[in-house]
PDB file of C-alpha atoms in Angstrom:
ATOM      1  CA  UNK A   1      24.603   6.998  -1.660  1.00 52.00           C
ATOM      2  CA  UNK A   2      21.350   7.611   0.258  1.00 59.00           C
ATOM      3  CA  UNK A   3      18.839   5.253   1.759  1.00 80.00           C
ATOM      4  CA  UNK A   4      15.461   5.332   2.152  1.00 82.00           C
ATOM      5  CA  UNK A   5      14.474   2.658   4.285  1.00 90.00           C
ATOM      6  CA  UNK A   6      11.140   1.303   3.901  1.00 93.00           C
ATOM      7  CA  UNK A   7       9.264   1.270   8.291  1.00 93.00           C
ATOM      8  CA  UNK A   8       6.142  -0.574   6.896  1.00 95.00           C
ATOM      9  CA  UNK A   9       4.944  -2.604   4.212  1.00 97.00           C
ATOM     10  CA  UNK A  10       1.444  -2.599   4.379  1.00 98.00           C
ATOM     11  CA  UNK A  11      -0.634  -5.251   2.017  1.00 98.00           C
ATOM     12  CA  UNK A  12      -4.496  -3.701   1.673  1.00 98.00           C
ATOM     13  CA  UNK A  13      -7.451  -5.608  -0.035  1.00 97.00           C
ATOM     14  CA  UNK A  14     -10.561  -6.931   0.059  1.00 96.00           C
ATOM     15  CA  UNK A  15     -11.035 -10.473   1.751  1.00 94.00           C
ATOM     16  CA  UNK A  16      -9.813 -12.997  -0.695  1.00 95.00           C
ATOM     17  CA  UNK A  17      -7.569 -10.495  -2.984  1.00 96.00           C
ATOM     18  CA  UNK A  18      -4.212 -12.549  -2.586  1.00 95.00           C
ATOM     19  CA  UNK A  19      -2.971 -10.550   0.660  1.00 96.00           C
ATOM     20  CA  UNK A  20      -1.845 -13.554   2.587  1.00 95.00           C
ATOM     21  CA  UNK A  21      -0.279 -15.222  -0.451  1.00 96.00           C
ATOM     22  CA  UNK A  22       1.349 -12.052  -1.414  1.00 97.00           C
ATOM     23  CA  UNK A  23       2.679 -11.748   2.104  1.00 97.00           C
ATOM     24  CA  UNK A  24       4.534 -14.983   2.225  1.00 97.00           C
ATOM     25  CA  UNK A  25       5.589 -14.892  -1.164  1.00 97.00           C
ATOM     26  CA  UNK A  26       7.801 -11.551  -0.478  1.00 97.00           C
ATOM     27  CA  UNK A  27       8.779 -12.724   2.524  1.00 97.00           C
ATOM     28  CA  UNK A  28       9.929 -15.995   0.737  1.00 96.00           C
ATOM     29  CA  UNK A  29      11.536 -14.176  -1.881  1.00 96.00           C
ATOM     30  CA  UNK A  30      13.595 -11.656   0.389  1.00 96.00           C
ATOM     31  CA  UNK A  31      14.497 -13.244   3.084  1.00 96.00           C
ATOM     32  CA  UNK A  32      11.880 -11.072   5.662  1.00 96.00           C
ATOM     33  CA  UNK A  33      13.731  -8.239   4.571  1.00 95.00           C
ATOM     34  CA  UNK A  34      10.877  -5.990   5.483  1.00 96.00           C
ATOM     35  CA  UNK A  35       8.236  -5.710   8.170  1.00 95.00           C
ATOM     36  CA  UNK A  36       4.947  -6.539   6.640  1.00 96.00           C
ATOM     37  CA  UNK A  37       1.295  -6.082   7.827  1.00 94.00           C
ATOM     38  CA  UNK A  38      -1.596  -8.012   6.499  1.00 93.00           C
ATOM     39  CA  UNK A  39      -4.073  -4.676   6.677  1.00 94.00           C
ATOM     40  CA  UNK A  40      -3.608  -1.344   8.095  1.00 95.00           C
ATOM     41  CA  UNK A  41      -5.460   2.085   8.488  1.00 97.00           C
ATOM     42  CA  UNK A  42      -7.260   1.356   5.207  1.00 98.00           C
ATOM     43  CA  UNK A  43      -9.148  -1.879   6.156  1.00 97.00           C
ATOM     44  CA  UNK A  44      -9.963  -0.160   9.632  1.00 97.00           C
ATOM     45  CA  UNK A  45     -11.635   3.009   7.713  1.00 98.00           C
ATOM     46  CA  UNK A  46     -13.326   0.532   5.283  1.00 97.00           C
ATOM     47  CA  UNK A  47     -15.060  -1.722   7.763  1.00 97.00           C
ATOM     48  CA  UNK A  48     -15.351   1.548   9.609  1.00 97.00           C
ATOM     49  CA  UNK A  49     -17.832   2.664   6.876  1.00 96.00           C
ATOM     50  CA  UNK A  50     -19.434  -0.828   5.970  1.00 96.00           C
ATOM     51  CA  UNK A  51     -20.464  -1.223   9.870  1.00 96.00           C
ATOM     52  CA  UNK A  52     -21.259   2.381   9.707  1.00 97.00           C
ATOM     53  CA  UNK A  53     -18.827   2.747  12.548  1.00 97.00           C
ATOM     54  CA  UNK A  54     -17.264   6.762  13.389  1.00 97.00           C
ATOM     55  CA  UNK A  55     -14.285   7.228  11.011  1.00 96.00           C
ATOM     56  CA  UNK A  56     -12.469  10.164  12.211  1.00 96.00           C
ATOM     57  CA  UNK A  57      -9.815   8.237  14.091  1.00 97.00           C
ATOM     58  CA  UNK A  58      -9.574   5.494  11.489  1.00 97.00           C
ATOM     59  CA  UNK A  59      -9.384   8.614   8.477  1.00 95.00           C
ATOM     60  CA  UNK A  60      -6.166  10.720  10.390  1.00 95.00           C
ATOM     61  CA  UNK A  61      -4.925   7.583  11.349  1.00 96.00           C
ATOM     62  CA  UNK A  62      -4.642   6.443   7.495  1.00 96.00           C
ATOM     63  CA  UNK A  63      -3.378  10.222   6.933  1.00 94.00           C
ATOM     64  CA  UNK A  64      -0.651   9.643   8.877  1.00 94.00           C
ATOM     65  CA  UNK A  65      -0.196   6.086   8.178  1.00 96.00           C
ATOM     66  CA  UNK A  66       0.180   7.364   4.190  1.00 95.00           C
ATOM     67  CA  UNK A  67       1.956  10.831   5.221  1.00 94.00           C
ATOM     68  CA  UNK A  68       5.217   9.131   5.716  1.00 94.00           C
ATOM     69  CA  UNK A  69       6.908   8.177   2.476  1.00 94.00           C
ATOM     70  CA  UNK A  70       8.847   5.764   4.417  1.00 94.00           C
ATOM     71  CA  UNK A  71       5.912   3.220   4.488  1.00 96.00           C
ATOM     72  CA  UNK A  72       4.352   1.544   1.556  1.00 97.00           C
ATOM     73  CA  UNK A  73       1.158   0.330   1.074  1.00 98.00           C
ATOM     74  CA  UNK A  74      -0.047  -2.333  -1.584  1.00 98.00           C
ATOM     75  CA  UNK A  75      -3.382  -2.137  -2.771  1.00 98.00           C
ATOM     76  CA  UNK A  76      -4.387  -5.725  -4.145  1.00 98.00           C
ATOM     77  CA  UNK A  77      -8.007  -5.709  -5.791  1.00 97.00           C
ATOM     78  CA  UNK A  78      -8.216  -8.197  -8.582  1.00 97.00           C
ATOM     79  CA  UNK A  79     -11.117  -8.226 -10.852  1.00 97.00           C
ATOM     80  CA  UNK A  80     -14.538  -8.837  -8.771  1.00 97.00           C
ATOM     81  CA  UNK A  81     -14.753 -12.415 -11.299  1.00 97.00           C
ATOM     82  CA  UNK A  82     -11.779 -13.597  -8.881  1.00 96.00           C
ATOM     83  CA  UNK A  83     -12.987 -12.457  -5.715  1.00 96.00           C
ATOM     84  CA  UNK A  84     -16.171 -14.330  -6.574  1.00 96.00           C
ATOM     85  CA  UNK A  85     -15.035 -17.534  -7.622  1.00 96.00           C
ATOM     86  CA  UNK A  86     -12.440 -17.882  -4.493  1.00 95.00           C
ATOM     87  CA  UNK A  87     -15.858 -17.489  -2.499  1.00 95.00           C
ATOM     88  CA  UNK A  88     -16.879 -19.951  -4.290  1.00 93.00           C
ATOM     89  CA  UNK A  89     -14.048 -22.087  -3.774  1.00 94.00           C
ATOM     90  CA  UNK A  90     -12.791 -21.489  -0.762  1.00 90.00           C
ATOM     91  CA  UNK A  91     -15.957 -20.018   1.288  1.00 84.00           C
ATOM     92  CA  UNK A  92     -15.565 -16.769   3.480  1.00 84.00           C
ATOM     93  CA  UNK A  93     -15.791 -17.501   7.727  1.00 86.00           C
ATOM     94  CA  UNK A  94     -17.376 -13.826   8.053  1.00 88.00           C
ATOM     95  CA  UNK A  95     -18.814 -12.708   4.524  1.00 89.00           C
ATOM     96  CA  UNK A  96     -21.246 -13.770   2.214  1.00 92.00           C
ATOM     97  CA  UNK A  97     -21.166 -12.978  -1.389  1.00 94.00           C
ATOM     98  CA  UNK A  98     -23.160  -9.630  -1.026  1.00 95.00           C
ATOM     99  CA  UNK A  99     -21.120  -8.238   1.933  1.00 95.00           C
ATOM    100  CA  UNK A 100     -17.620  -9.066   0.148  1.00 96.00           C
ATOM    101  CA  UNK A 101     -19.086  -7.029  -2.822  1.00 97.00           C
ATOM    102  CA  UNK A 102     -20.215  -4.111  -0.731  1.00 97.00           C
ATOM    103  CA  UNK A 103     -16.533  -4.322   0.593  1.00 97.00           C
ATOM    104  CA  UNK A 104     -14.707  -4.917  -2.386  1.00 97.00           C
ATOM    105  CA  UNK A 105     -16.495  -1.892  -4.216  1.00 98.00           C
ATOM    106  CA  UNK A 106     -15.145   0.313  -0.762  1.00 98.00           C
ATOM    107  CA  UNK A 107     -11.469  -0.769  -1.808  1.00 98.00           C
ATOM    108  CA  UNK A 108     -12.574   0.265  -5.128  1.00 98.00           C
ATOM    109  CA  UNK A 109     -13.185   3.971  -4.170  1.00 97.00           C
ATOM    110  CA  UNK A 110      -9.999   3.783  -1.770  1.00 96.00           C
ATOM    111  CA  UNK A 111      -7.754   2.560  -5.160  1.00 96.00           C
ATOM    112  CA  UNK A 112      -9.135   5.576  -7.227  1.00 96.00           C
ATOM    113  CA  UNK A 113      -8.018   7.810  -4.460  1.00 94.00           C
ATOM    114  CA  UNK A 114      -4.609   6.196  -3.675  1.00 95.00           C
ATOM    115  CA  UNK A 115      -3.568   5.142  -6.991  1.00 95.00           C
ATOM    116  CA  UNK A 116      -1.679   8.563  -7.174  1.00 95.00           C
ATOM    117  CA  UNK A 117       0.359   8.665  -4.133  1.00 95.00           C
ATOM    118  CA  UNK A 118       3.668   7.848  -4.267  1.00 95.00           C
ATOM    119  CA  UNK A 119       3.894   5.318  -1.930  1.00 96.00           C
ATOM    120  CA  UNK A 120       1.135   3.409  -2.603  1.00 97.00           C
ATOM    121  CA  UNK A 121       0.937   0.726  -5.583  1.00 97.00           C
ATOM    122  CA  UNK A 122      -2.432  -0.278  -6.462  1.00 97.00           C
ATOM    123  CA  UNK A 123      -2.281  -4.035  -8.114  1.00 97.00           C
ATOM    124  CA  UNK A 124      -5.529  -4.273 -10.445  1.00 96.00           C
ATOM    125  CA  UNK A 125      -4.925  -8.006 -11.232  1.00 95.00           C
ATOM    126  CA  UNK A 126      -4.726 -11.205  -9.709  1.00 94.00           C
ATOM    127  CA  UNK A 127      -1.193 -10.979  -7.859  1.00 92.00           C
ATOM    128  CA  UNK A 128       1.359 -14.007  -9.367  1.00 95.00           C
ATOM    129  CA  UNK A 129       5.338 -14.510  -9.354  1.00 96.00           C
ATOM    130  CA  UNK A 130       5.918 -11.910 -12.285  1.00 96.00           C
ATOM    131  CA  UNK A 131       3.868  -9.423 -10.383  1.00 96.00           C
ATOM    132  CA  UNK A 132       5.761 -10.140  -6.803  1.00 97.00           C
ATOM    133  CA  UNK A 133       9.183 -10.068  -8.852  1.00 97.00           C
ATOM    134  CA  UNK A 134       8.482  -6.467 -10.494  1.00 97.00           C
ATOM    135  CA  UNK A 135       6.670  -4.788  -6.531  1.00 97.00           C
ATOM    136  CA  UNK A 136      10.216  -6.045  -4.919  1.00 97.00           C
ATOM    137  CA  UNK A 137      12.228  -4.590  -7.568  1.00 96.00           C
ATOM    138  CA  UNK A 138      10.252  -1.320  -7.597  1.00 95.00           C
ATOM    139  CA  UNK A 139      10.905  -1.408  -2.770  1.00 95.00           C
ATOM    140  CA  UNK A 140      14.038  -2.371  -3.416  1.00 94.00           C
ATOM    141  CA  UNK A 141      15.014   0.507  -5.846  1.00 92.00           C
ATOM    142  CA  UNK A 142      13.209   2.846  -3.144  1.00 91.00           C
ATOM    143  CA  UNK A 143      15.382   2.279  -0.696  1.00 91.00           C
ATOM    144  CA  UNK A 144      17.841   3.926  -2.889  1.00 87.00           C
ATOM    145  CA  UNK A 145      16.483   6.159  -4.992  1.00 84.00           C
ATOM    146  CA  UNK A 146      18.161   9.693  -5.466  1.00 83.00           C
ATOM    147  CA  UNK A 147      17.027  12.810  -3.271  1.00 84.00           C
ATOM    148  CA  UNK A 148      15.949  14.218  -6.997  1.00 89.00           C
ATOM    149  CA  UNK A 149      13.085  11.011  -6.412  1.00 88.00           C
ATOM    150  CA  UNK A 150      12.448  11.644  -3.305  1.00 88.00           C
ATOM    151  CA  UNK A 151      11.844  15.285  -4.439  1.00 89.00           C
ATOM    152  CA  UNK A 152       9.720  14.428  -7.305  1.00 92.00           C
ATOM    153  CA  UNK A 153       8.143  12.137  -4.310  1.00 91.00           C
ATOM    154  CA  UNK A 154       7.015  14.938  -2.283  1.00 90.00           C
ATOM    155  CA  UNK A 155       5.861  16.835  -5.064  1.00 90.00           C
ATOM    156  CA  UNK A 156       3.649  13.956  -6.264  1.00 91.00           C
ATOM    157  CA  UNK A 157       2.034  13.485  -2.324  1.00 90.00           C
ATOM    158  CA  UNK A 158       1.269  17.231  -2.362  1.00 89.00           C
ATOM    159  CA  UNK A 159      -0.401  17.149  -5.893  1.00 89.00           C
ATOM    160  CA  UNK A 160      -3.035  14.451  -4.473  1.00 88.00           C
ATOM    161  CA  UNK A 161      -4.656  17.350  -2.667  1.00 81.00           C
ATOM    162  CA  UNK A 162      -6.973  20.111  -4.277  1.00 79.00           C
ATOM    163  CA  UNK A 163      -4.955  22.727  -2.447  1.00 77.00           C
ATOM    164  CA  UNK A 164      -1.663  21.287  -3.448  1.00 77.00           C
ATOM    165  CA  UNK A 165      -0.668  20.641   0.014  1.00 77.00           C
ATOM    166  CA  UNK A 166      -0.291  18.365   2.674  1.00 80.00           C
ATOM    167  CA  UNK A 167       0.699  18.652   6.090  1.00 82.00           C
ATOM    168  CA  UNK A 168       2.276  16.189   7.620  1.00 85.00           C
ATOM    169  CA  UNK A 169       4.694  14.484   5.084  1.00 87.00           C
ATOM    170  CA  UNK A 170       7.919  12.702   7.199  1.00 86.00           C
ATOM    171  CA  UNK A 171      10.527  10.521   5.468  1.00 87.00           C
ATOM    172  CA  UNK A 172      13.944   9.514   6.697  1.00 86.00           C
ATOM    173  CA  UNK A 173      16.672   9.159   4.511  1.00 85.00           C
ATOM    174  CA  UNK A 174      20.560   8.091   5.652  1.00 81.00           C
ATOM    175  CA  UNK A 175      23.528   8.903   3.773  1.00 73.00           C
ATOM    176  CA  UNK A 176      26.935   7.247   3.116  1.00 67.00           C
ATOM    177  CA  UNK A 177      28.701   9.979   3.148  1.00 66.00           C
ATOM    178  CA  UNK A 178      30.355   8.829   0.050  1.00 65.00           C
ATOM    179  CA  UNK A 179      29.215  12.478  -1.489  1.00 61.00           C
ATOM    180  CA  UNK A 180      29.381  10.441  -5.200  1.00 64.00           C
ATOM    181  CA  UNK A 181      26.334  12.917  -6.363  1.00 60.00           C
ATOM    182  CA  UNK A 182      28.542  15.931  -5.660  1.00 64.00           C
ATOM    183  CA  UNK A 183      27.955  18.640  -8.409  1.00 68.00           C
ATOM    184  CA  UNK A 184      31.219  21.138  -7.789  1.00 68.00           C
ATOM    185  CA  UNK A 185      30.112  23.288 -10.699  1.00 65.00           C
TER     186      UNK A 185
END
């Protein structure tokens, strides 16, 4: 049997998207069974462009951050309507309603252009038990998928590119030894 440990769980999102509850729910629900960061590359990039800050760093950074299949990144951007009304709610200690819009339509664009890599799972809803339930399932079953996934994997990280290629992709995997998957024919 082969693992494929997850190195990072990163959660990604706008201010007030569920990252924090998200956080401490899987946490709560595995027993810390992974490391998890409350933002990344992504959020650095984002602000990067919102403060109109350089981004070159912040950009190979997320490359590299994204190049290894080992890490996976959840994308949390509920409908604006919920962003809104937690401001509303709950109040924001840095934003106002216009700058958490500006950002929120940033993690918008970042979404679209994740939402195909493999390692990255883009939640489009307001984040709840069900939700938490099915994105543990889905890490757990990556730690042991088959090399055929990991293949397909691979594949699917190149095909995000125009050229069809990406430099950089790393992954570890670690085997049993148990050769169960042996084919002899």
């Amino acid at each position: 049997m082969t693992r494929n440990p997850i190195n990072y769980l990163i959660i990604e999102g706008p201010d007030l998207s569920g990252k924090t509850w998200l956080y401490e729910t899987i946490h709560k629900k595995t027993g810390y069974r992974w490391n998890i960061q409350d933002r990344s590359c992504l959020s650095m990039l984002i602000h990067a462009r919102y403060y109109n800050r350089p981004e070159f760093v912040h950009l190979e950074n997320l490359k590299k951050e994204l190049a290894c299949l080992n890490n996976k990144m959840l994308l949390l951007l509920p409908s604006w309507d919920i962003i809104s009304q937690r401001f509303s709610v709950r109040g924001d200690e840095i934003q106002d309603l216009v700058s958490l819009r500006k950002l929120y339509m940033l993690f918008s664009e970042a979404a679209e252009e994740f939402i195909d890599y493999p390692n990255v799972i883009v939640v489009k809803t307001e984040a709840n038990e069900r939700i938490v339930d099915d994105i543990v399932e889905e890490l757990i079953s990556y730690e042991s998928c088959s090399i055929k996934k990991l293949q397909q994997d691979i594949k699917q990280f190149a095909c995000t590119s125009e050229s069809l290629e990406k430099i950089g992709i790393n992954f570890s995997i670690y085997d049993d030894c148990s050769f169960e998957n042996i084919n002899t024919a």
